[in-house]
CSV table of C-alpha atoms and ligand atoms in Angstrom, one decimal:
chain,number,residue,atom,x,y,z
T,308,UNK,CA,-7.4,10.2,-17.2
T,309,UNK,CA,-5.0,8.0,-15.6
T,310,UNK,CA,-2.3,8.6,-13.2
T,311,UNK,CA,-0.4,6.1,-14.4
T,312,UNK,CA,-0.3,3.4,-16.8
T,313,UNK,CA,1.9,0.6,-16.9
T,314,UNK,CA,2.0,-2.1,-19.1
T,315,UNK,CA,4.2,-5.7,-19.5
T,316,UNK,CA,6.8,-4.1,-16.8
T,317,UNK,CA,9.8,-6.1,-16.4
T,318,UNK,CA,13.0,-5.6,-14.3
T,319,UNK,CA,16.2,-7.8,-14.4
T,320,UNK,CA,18.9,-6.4,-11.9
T,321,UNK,CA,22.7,-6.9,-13.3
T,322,UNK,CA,23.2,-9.5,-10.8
T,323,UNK,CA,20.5,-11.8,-12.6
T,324,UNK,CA,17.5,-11.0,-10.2
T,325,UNK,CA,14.1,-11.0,-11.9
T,326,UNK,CA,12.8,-8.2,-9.8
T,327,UNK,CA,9.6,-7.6,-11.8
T,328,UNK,CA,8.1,-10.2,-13.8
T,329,UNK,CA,5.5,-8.5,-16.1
T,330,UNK,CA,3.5,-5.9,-14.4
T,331,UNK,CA,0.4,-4.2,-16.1
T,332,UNK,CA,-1.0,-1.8,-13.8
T,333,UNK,CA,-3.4,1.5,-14.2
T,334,UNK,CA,-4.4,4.3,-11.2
T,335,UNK,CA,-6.8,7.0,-12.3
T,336,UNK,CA,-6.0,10.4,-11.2
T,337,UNK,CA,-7.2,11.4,-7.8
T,338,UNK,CA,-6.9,7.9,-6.6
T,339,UNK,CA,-5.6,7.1,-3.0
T,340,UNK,CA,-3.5,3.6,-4.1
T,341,UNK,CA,-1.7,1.0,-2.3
T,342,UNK,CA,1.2,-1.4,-3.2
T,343,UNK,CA,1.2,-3.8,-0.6
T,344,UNK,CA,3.8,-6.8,-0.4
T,345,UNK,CA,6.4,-8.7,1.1
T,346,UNK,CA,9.8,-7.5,1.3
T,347,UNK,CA,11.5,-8.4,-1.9
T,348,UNK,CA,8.3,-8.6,-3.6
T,349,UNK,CA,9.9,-5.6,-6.3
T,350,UNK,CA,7.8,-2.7,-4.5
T,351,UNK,CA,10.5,-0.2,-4.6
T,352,UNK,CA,11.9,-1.4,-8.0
T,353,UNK,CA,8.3,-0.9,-9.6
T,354,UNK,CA,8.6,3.0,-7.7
T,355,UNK,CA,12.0,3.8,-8.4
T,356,UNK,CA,11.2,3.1,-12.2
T,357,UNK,CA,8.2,5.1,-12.0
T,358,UNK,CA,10.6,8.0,-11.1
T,359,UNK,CA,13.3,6.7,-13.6
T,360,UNK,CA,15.8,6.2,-10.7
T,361,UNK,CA,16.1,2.8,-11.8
T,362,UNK,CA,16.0,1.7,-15.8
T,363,UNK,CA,13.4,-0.8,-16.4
T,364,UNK,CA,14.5,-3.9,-18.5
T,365,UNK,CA,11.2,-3.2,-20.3
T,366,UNK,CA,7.7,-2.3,-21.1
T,367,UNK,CA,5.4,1.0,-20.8
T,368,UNK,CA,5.2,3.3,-17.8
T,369,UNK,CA,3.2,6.5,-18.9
T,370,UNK,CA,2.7,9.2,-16.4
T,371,UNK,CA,-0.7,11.5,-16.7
T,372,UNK,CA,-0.4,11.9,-20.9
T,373,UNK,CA,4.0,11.1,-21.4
T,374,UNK,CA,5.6,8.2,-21.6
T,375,UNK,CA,9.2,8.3,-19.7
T,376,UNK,CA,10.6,7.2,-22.9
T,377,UNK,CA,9.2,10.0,-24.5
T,378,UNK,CA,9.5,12.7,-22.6
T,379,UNK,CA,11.6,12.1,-19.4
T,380,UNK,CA,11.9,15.8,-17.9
T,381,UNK,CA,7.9,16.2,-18.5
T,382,UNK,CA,7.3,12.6,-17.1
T,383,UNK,CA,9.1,13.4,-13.9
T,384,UNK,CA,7.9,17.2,-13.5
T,385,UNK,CA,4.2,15.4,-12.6
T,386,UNK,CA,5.7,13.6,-10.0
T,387,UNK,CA,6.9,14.0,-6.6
T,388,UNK,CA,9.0,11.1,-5.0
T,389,UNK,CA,9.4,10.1,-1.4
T,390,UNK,CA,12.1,7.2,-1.5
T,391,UNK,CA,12.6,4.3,0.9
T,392,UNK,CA,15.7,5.3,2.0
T,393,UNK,CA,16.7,8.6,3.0
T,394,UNK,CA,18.7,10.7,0.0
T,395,UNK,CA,19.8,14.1,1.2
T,396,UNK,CA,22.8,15.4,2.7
T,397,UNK,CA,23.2,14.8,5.5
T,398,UNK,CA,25.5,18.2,6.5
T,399,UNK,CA,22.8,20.9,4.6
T,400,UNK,CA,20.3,22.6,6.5
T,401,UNK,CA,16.7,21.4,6.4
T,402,UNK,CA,15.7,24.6,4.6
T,403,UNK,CA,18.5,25.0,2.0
T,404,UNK,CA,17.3,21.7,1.2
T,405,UNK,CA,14.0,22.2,-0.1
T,406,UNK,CA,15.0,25.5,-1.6
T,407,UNK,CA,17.6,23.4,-3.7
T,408,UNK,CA,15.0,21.2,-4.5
T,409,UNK,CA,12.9,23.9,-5.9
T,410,UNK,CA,16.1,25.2,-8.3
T,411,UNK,CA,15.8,22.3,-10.0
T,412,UNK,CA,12.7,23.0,-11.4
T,413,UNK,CA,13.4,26.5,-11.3
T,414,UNK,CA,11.2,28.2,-9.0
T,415,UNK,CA,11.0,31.6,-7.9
T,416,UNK,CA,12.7,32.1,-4.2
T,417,UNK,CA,9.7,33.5,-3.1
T,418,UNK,CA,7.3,31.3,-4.6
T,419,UNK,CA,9.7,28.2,-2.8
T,420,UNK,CA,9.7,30.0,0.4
T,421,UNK,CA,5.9,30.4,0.6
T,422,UNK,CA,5.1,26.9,-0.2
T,423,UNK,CA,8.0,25.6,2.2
T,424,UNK,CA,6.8,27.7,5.1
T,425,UNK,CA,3.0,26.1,4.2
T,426,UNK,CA,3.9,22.5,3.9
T,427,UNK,CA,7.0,22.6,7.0
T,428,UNK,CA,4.3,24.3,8.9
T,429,UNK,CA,1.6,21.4,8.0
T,430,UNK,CA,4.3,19.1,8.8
T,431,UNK,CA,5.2,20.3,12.1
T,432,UNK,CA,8.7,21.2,11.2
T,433,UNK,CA,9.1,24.8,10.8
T,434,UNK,CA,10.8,25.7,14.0
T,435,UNK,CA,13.6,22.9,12.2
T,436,UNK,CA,13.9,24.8,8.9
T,437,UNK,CA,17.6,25.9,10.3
T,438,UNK,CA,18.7,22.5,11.7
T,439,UNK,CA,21.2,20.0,10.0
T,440,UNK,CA,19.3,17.7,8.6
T,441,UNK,CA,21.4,15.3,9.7
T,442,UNK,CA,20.7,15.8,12.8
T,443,UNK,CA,16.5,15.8,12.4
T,444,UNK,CA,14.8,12.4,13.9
T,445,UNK,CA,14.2,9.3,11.4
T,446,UNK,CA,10.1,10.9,11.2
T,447,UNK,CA,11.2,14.5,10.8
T,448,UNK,CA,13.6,13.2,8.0
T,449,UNK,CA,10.7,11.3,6.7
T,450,UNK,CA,8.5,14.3,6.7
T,451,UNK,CA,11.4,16.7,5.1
T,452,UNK,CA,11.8,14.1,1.8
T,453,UNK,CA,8.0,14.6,2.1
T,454,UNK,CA,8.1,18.6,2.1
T,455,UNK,CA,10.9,18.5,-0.5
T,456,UNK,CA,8.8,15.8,-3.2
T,457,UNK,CA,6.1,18.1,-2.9
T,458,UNK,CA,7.8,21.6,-3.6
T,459,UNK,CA,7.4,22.1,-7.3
T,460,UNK,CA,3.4,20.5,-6.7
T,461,UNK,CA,3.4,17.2,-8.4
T,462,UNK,CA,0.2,15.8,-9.6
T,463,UNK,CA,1.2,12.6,-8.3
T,464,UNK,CA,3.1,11.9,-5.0
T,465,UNK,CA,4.8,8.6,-4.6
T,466,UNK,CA,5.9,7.6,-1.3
T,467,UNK,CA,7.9,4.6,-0.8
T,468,UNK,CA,7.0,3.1,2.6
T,469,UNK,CA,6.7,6.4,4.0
T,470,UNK,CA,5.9,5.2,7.9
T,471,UNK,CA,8.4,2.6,8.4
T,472,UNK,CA,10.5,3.6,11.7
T,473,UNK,CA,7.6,6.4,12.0
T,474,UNK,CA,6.0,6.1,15.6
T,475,UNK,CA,2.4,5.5,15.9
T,476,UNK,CA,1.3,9.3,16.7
T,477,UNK,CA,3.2,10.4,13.8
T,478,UNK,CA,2.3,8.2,12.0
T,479,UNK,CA,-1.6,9.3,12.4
T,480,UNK,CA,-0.8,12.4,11.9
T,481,UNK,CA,1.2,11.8,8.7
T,482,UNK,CA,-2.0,9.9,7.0
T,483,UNK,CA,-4.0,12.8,8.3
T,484,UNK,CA,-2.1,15.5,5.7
T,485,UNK,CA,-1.5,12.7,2.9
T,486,UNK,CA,-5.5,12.6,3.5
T,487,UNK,CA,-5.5,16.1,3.1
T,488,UNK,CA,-3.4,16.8,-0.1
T,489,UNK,CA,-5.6,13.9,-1.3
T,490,UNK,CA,-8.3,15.8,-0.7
T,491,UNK,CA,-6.9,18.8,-2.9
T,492,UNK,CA,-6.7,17.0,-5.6
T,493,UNK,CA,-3.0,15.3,-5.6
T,494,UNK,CA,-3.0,11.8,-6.9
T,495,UNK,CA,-1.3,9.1,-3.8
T,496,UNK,CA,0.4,5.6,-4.4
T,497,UNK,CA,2.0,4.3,-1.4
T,498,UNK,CA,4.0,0.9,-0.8
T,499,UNK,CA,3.6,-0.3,2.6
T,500,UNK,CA,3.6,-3.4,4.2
T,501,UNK,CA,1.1,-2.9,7.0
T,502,UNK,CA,-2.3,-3.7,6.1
T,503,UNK,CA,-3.7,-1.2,8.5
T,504,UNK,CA,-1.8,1.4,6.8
T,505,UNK,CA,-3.6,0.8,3.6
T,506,UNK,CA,-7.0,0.1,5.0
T,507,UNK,CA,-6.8,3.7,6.7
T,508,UNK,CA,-5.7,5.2,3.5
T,509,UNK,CA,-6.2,4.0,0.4
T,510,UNK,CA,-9.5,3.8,-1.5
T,511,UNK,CA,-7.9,0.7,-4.3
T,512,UNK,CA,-4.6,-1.5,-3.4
T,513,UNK,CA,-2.7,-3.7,-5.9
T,514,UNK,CA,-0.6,-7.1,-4.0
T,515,UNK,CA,2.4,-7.7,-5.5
T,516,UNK,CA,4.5,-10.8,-4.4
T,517,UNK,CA,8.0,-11.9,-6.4
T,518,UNK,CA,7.5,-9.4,-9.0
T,519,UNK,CA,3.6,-9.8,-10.4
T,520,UNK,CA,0.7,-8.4,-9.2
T,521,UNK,CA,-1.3,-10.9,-7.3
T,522,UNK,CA,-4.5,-8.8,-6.8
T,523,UNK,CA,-5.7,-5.7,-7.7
T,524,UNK,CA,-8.6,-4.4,-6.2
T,525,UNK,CA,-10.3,-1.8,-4.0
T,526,UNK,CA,-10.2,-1.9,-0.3
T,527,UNK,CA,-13.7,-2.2,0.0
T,528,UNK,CA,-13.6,-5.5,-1.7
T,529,UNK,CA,-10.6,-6.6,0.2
T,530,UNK,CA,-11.7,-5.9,3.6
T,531,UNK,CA,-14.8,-7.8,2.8
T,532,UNK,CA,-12.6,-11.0,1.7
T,533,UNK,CA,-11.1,-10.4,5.1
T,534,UNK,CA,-13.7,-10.3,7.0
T,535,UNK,CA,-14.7,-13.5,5.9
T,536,UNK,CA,-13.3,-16.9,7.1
T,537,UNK,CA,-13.9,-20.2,5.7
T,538,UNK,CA,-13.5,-23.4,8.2
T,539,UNK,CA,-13.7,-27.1,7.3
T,540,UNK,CA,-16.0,-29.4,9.9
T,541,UNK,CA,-15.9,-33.0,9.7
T,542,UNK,CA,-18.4,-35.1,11.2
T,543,UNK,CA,-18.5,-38.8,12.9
T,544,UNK,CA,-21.8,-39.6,11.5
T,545,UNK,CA,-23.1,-39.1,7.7
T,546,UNK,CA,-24.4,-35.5,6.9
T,547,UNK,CA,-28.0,-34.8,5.7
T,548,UNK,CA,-28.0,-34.3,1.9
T,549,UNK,CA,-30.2,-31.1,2.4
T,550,UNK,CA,-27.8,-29.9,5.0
T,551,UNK,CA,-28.9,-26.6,5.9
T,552,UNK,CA,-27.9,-24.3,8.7
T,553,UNK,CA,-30.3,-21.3,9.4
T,554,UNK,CA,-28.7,-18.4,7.8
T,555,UNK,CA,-25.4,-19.7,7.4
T,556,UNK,CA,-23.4,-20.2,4.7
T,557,UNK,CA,-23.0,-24.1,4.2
T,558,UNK,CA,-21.7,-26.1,1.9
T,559,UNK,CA,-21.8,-30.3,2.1
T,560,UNK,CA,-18.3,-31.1,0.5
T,561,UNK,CA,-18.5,-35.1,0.8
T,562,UNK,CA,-20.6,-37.3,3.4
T,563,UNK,CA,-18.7,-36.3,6.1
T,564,UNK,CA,-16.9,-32.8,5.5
T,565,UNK,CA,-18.8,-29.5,5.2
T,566,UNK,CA,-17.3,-26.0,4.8
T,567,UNK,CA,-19.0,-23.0,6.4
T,568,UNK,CA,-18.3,-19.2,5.9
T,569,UNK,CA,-18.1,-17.0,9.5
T,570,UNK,CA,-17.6,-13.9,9.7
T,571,UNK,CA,-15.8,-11.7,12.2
T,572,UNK,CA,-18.3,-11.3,15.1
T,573,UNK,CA,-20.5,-14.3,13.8
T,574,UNK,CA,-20.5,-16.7,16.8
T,575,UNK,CA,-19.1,-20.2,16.3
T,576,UNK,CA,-21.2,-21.9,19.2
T,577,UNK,CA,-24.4,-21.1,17.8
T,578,UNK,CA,-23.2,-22.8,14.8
T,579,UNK,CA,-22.3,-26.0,17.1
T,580,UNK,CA,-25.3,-26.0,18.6
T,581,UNK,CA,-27.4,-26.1,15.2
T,582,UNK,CA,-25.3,-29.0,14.2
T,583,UNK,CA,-26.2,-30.8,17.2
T,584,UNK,CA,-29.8,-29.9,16.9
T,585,UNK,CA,-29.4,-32.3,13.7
T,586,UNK,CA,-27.6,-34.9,16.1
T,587,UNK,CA,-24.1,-34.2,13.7
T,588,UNK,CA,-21.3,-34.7,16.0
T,589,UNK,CA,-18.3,-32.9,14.8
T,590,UNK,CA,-14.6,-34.1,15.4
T,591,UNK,CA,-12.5,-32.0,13.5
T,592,UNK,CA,-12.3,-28.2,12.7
T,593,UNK,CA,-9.8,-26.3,10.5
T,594,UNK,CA,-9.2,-22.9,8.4
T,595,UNK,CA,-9.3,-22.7,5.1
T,596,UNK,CA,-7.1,-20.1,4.4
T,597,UNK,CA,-6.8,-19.3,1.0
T,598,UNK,CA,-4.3,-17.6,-0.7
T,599,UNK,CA,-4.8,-13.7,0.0
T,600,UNK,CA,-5.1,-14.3,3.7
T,601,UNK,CA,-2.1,-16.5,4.0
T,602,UNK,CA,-0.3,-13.4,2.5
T,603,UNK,CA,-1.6,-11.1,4.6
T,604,UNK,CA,-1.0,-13.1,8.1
T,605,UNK,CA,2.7,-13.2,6.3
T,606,UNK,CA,2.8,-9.7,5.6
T,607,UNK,CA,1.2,-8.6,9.3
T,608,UNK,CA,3.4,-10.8,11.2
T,609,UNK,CA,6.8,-10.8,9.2
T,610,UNK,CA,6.8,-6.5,10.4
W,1478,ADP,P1,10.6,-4.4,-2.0
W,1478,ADP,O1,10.7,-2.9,-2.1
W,1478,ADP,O2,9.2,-4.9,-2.3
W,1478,ADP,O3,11.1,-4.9,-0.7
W,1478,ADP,P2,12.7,-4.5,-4.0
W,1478,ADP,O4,12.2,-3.8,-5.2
W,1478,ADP,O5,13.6,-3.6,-3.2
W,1478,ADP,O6,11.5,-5.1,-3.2
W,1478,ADP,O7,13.5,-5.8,-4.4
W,1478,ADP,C1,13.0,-6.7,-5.3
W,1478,ADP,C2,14.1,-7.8,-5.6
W,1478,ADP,O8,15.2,-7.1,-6.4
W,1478,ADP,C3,14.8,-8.3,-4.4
W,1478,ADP,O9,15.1,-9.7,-4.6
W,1478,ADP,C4,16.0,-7.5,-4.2
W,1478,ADP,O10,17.0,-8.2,-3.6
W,1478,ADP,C5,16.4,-7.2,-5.7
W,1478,ADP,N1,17.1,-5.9,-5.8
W,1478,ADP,C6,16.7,-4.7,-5.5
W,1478,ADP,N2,17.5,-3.7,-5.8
W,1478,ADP,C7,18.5,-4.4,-6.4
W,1478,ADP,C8,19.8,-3.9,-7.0
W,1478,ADP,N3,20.1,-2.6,-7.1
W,1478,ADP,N4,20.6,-4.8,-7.6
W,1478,ADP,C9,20.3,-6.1,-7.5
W,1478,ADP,N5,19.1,-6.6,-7.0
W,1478,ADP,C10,18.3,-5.8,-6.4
W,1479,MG,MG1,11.2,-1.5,-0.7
């Protein structure tokens, strides 16, 4: 069963903005997913229609078996929503909050109390459940919308860039419980925009950039695109045709060019040295970035 399906998503803001441009997109249940792009690449508009806090233009979004157009109140009682910016009051006390929260979906006071003590507790923030939230640090208020969205146990928990403004130690610890209710069975999509967020995390990651979804694959895959780097040589003198370096990955491009794969710890003199074994003198080396990595030296730096 899937999480969530969506299908031929698009999103055109009142003020003319294309914020999603045909998204088709499917997370099976259990998963551990990432939505990594830019700022402005629609992350939050894609998230903030899966919770129907934002009405799509059009297309499918189905949640577990019901189809928000369907079944709206069923569609969002399977979900529990962390959202980019904060969205409680300010004035109420950390506690009242949650147990407001719970009234909506209209649990018991003891059930909401036991499950609030268990997650506040997990989320070191129990000796706060009296504060103002107003008053709580940017992480605790991060880790109260995260104690609230999970109150009346959603099957799927959403959480908009949940670490942004989170310090690093929290931040470890945070992945450690999203690990954890993971673990028990709760299904996890998170936007973020660090890659090491994802690669801690997430077992399959979609890129989105300007409203489509560039790539869609699992981390696994990804890190092992990563891990590779592709770098153009050109030489003074004409290359062999059977050019061939040891266990390298070479390819002759034209008389004079060659591209070679290296990998992260491979070690670029021993390369130079088989080259000059063959007497090829090389004048000129570059990356070959392609795409993906261009995107991601975007997305690490820009943050
Ligand atoms: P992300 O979360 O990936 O940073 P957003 O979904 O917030 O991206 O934004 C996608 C695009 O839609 C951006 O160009 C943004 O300026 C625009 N946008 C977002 N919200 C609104 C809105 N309420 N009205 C008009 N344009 C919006
Ligand atoms: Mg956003």
């Amino acid at each position: 069963m899937y999480a969530l399906t969506i299908e031929n998503l698009y999103k055109t803001y009142n003020n003319n903005v294309h914020a999603l441009n045909g998204i088709s997109l499917k997370i099976e249940e259990g998963d551990f997913f990432a939505l990594l792009g830019p700022n402005g690449a629609g992350k939050s508009t894609l998230i903030n229609i899966i919770c129907s806090l934002v009405v799509k233009t059009s297309g499918l979004v189905r949640i577990f078996d019901t189809d928000i157009d369907v079944n709206f109140s069923k569609a969002k009682s399977y979900i529990g929503i962390v959202s980019q910016e904060f969205n409680f009051s300010p004035f109420e006390k950390v506690i009242d909050i949650i147990i407001n929260q719970a009234g909506y979906y209209g649990i018991r006071k003891k059930t909401t109390l036991q499950r609030a003590e268990k997650y506040l507790k997990m989320l070191d923030l129990w000796n706060k459940r009296d504060s103002v939230a107003g008053y709580l640090s940017g992480g605790m208020k991060r880790r109260l919308m995260i104690v609230r969205a999970l109150i009346h146990q959603p099957k799927l928990l959403i959480l908009d860039e949940p670490t942004a403004g989170v310090d690093i130690e929290l931040r470890r610890g945070l992945w450690q419980f999203l690990r954890d209710i993971n673990q028990d069975g709760i299904t996890v999509i998170l936007t973020t925009h660090y890659l090491e967020e994802a690669e801690n995390l997430c077992r399959n990651i979609a890129i989105i950039d300007q409203g489509k979804i560039i790539e869609h694959t699992s981390m696994r895959d990804m890190l092992k695109k990563l891990d590779k780097q592709t770098f153009i040589l050109e030489s003074e003198n004409k290359l062999p045709d059977n050019l061939s370096l040891e266990a390298y990955a070479v390819r002759r491009m034209d008389n004079y060019s060659l591209e070679i794969d290296l990998h992260r710890h491979d070690h670029i003199n021993k390369v130079f040295d088989l080259l000059s074994q063959q007497n090829i003198i090389i004048t000129d080396i570059r990356n070959k970035s392609n795409r993906l990595e261009e995107l991601f030296v975007h997305l690490t730096t820009k943050n």
